[in-house]
PDB file of C-alpha atoms and ligand atoms in Angstrom:
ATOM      1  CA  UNK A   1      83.932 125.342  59.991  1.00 68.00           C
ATOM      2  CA  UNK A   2      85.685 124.621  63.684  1.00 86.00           C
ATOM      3  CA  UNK A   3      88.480 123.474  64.235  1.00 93.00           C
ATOM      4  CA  UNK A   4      88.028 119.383  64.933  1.00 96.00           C
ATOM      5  CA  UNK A   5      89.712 118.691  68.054  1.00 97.00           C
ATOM      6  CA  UNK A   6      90.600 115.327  69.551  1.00 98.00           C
ATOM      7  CA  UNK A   7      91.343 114.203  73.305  1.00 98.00           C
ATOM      8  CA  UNK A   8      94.215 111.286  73.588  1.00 98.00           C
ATOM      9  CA  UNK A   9      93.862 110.381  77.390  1.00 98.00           C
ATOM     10  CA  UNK A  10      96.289 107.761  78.561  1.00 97.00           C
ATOM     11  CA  UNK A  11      98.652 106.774  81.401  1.00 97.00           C
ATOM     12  CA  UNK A  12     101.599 107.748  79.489  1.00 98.00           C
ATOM     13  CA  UNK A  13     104.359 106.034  81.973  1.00 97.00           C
ATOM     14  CA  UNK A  14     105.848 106.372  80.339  1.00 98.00           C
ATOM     15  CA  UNK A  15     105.276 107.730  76.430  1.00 98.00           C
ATOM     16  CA  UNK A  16     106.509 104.880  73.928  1.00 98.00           C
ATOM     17  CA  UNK A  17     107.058 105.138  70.588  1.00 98.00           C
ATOM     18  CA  UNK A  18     103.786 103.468  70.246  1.00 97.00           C
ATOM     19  CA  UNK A  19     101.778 106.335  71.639  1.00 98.00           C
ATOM     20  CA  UNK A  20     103.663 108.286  68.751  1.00 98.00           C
ATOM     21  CA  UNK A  21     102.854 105.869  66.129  1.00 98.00           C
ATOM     22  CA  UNK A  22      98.762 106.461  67.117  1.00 98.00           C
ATOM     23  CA  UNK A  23      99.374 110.492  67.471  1.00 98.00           C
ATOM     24  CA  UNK A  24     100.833 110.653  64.349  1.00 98.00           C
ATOM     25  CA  UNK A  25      98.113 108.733  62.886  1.00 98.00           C
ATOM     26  CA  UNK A  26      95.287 111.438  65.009  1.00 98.00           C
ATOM     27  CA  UNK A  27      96.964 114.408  63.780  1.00 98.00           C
ATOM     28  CA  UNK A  28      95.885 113.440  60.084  1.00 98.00           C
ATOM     29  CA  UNK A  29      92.253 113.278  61.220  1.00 98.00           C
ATOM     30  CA  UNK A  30      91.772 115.956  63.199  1.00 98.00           C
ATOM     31  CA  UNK A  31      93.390 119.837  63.446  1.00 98.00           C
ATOM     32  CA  UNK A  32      94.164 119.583  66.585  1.00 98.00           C
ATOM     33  CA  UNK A  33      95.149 116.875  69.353  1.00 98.00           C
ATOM     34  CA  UNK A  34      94.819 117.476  73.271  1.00 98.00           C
ATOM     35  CA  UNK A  35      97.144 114.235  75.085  1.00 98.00           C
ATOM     36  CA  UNK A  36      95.945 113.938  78.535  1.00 98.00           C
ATOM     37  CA  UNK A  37      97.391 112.887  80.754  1.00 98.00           C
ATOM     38  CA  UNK A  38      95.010 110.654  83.298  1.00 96.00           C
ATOM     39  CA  UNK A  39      95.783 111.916  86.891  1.00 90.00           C
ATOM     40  CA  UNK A  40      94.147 108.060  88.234  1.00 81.00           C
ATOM     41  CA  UNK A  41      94.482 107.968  92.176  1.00 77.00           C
ATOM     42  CA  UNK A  42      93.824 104.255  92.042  1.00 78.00           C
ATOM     43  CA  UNK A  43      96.713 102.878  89.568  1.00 79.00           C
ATOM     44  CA  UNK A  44     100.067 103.220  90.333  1.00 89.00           C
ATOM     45  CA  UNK A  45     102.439 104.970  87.605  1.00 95.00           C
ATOM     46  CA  UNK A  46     106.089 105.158  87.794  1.00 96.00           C
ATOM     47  CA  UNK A  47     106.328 108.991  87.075  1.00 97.00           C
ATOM     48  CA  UNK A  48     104.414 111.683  88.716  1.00 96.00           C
ATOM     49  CA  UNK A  49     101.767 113.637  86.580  1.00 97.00           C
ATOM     50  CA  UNK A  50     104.443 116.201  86.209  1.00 97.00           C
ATOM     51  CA  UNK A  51     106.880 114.433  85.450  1.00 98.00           C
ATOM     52  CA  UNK A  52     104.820 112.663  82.207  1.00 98.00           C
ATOM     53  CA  UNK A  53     103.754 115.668  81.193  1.00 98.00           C
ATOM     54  CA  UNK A  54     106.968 117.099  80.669  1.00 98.00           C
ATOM     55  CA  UNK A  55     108.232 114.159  78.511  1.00 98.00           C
ATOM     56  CA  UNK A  56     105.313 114.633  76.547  1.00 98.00           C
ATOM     57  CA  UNK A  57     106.417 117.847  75.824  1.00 98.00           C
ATOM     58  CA  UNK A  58     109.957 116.737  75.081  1.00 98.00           C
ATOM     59  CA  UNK A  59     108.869 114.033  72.941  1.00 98.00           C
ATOM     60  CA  UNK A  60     106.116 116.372  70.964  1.00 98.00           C
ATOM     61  CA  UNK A  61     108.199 119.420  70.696  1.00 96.00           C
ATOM     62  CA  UNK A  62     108.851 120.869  66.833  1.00 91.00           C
ATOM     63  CA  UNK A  63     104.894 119.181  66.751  1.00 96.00           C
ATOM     64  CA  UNK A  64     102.343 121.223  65.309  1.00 97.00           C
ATOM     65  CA  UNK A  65      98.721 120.475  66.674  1.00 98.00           C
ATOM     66  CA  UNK A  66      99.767 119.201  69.702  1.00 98.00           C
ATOM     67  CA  UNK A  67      99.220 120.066  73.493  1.00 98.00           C
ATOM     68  CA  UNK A  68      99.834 118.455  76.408  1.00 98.00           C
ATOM     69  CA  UNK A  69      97.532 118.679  79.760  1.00 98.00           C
ATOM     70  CA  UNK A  70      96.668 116.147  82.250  1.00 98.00           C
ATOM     71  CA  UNK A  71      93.243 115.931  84.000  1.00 97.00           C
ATOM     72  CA  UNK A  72      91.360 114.678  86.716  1.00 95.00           C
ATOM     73  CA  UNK A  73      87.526 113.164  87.113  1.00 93.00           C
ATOM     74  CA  UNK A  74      85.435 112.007  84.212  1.00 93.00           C
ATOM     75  CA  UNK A  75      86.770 112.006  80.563  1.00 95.00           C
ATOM     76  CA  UNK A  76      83.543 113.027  78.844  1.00 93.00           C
ATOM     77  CA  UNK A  77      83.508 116.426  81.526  1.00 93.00           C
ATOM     78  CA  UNK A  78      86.614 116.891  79.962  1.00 96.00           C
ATOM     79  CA  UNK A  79      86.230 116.582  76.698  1.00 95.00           C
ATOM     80  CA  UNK A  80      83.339 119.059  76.686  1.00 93.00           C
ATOM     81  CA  UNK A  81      85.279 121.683  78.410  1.00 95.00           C
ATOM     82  CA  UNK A  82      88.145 121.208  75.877  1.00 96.00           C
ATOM     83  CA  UNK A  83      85.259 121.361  73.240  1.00 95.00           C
ATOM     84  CA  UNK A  84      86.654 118.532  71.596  1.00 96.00           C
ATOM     85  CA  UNK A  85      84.703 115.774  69.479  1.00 94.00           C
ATOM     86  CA  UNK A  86      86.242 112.764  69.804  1.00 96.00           C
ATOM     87  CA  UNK A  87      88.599 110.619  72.025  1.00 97.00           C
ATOM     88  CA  UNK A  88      91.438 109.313  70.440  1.00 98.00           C
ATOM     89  CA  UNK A  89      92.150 105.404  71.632  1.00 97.00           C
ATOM     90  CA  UNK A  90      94.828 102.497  70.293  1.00 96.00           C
ATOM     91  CA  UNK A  91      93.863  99.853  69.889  1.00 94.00           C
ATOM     92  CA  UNK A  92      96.927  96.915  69.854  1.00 92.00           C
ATOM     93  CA  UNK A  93      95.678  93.121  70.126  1.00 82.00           C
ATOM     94  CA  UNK A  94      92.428  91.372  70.638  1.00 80.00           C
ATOM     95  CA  UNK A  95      93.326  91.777  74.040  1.00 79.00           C
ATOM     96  CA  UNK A  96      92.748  95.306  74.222  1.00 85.00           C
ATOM     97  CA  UNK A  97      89.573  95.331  73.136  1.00 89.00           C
ATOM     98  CA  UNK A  98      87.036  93.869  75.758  1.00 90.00           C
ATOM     99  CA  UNK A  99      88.238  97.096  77.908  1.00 90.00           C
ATOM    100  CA  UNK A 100      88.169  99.554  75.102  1.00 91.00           C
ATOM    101  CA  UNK A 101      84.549  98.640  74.201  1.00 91.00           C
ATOM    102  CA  UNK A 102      83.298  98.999  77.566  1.00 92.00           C
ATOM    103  CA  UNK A 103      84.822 102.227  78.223  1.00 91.00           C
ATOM    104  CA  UNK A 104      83.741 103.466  74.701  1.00 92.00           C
ATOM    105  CA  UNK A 105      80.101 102.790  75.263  1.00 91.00           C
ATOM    106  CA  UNK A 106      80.251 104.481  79.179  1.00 91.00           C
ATOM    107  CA  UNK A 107      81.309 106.945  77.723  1.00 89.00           C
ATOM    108  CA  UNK A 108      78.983 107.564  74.759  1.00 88.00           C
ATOM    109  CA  UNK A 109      76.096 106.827  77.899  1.00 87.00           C
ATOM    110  CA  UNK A 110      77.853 109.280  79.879  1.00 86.00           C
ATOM    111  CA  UNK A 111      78.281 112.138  76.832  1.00 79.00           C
ATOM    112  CA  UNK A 112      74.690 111.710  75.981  1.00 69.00           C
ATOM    113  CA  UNK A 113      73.789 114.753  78.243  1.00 69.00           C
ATOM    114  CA  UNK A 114      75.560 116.840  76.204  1.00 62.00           C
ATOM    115  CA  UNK A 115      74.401 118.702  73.371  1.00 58.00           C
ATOM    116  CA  UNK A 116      76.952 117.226  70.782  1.00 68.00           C
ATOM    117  CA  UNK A 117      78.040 113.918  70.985  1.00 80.00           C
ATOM    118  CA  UNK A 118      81.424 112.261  71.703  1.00 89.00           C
ATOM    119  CA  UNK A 119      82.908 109.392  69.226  1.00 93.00           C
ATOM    120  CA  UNK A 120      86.051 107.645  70.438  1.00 94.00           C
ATOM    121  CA  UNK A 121      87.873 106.646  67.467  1.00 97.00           C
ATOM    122  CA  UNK A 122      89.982 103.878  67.345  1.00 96.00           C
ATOM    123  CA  UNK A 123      93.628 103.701  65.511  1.00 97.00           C
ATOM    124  CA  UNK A 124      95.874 100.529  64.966  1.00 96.00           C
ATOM    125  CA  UNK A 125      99.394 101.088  65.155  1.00 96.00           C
ATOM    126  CA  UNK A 126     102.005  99.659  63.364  1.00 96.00           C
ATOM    127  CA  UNK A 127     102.540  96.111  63.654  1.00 94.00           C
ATOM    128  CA  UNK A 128     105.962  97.097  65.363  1.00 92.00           C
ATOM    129  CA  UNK A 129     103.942  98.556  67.894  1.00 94.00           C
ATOM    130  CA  UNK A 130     101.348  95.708  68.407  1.00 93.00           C
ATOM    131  CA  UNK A 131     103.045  94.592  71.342  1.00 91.00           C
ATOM    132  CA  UNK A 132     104.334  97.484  72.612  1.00 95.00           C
ATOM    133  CA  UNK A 133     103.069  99.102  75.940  1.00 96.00           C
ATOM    134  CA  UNK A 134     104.687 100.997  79.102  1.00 96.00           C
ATOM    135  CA  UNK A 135     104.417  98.453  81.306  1.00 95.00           C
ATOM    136  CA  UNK A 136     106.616  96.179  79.333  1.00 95.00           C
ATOM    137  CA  UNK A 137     109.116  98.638  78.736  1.00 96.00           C
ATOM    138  CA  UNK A 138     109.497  99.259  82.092  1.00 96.00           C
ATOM    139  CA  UNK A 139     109.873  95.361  82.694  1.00 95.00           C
ATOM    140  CA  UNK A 140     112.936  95.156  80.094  1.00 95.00           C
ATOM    141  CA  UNK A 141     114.448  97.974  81.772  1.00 94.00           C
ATOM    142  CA  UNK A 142     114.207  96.212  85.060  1.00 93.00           C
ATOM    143  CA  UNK A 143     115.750  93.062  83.847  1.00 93.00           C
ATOM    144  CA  UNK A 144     118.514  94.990  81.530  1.00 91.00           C
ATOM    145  CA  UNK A 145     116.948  94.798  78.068  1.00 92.00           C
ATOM    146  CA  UNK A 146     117.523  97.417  75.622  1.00 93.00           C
ATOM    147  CA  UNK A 147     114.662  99.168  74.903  1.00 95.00           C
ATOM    148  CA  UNK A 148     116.164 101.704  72.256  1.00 94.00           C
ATOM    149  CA  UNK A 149     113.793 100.410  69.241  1.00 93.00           C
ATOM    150  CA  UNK A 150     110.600 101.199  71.407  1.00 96.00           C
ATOM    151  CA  UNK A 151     110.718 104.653  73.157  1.00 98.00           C
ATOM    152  CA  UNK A 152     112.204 107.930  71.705  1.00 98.00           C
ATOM    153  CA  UNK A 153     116.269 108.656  73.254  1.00 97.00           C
ATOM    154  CA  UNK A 154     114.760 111.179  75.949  1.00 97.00           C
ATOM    155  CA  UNK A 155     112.180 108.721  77.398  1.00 98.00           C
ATOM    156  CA  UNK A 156     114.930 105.768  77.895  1.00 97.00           C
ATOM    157  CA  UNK A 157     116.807 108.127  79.675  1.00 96.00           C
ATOM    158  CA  UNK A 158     114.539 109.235  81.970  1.00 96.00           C
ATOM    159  CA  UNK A 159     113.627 105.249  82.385  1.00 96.00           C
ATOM    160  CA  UNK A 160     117.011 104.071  83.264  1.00 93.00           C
ATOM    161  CA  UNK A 161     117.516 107.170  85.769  1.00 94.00           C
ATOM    162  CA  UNK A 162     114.089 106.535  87.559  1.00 94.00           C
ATOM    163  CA  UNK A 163     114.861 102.529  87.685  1.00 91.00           C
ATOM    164  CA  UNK A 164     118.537 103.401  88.762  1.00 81.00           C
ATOM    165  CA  UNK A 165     120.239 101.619  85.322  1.00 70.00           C
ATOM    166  CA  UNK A 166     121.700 104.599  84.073  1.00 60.00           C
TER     167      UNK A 166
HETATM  168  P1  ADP B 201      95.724 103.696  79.729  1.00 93.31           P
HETATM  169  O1  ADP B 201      96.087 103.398  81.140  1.00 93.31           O
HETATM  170  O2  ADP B 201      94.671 104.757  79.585  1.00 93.31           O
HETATM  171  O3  ADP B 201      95.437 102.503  78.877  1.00 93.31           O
HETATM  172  P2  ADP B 201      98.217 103.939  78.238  1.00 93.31           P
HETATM  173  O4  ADP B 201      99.257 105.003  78.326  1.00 93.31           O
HETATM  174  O5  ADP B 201      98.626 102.544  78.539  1.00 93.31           O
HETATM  175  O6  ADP B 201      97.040 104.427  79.169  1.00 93.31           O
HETATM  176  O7  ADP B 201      97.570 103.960  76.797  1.00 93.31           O
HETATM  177  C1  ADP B 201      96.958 105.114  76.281  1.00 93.31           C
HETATM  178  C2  ADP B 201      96.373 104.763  74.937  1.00 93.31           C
HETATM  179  O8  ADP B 201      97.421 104.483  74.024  1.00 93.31           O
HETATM  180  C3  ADP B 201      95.484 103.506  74.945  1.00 93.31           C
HETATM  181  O9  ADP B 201      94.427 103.682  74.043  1.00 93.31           O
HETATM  182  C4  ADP B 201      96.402 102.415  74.466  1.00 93.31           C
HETATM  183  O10 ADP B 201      95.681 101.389  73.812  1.00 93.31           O
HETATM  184  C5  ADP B 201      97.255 103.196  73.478  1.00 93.31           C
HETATM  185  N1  ADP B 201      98.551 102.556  73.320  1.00 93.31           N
HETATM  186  C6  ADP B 201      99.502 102.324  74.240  1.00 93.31           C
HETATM  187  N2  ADP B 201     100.553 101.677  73.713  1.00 93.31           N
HETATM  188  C7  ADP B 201     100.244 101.491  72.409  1.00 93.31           C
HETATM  189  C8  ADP B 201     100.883 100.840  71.315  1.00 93.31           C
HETATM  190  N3  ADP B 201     102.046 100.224  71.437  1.00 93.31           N
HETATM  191  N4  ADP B 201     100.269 100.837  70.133  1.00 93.31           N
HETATM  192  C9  ADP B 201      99.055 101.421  69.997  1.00 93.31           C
HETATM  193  N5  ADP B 201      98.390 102.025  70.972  1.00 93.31           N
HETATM  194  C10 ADP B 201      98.961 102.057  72.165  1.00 93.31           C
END
């Protein structure tokens, strides 16, 4: 049998503890999980590509299973190329979902071409995480908060240097 690999495409600015909480829960699904980072000329991120990427591999290192790319375009392109089966999503509060379903099903209309199809599975973290997401990290940083409980050592150092609180 192949191996069964998995995309997890995200923003990732930065990676939180969260995003851990939903890899750890991929990696006993599938052999192997691809985290992409989404190289979006439209939203604005706090850390370059590069920069993501490389915490990535800081906070994944000693991981088995686990690479770290970023890519640009369409997801479903990508996923193919990777030869990958699924796309790995988390899904937090109610909130989240209205997006998550729409993308889900453009992308299922958009995979359709292709010979096998593409599932995106959908993981709940744990409820420590339910709130969680990079935006509001980097909002308690801002204003001072700690943040220690919500994004591995590494990743709130890198925060507090970019936002000048170190
Ligand atoms: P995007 O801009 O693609 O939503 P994010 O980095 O914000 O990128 O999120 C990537 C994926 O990780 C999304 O599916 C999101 O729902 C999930 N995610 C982010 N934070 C959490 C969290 N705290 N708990 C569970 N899933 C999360």
């Amino acid at each position: 049998m192949s191996e069964k690999i998995a995309i997890y495409p995200g923003s990732f600015d930065p990676p939180t503890n969260g995003h851990l909480d939903i890899l750890a829960r991929a990696l006993n699904l599938f052999d192997h999980i691809i985290i992409a980072v989404t190289e979006s000329e439209h939203k604005k991120s706090l850390f370059t590509v590069e920069e993501r990427v490389k915490m990535l591999h800081t906070v994944t290192s000693g991981m088995q299973h686990v690479t770290v790319d970023s890519f640009k375009g369409l997801l479903v392109r990508y996923v193919k190329e990777k030869k990958a089966s699924a796309i790995i999503r988390g899904l937090r509060a109610i909130s989240d979902f209205e997006y998550e379903f729409q993308m889900a099903l453009m992308n299922r209309h958009l995979g359709l071409k292709e010979t096998a199809s593409i599932e995106t599975v959908y993981l709940m973290p744990s409820e420590n995480f339910t709130y969680l997401s990079s935006s509001l990290v980097k909002e308690v940083v801002r204003l001072g908060g700690d943040i220690d409980s919500f994004v591995p050592e590494s990743i709130a150092i890198e925060l507090k240097k970019k936002l000048k609180y170190a």
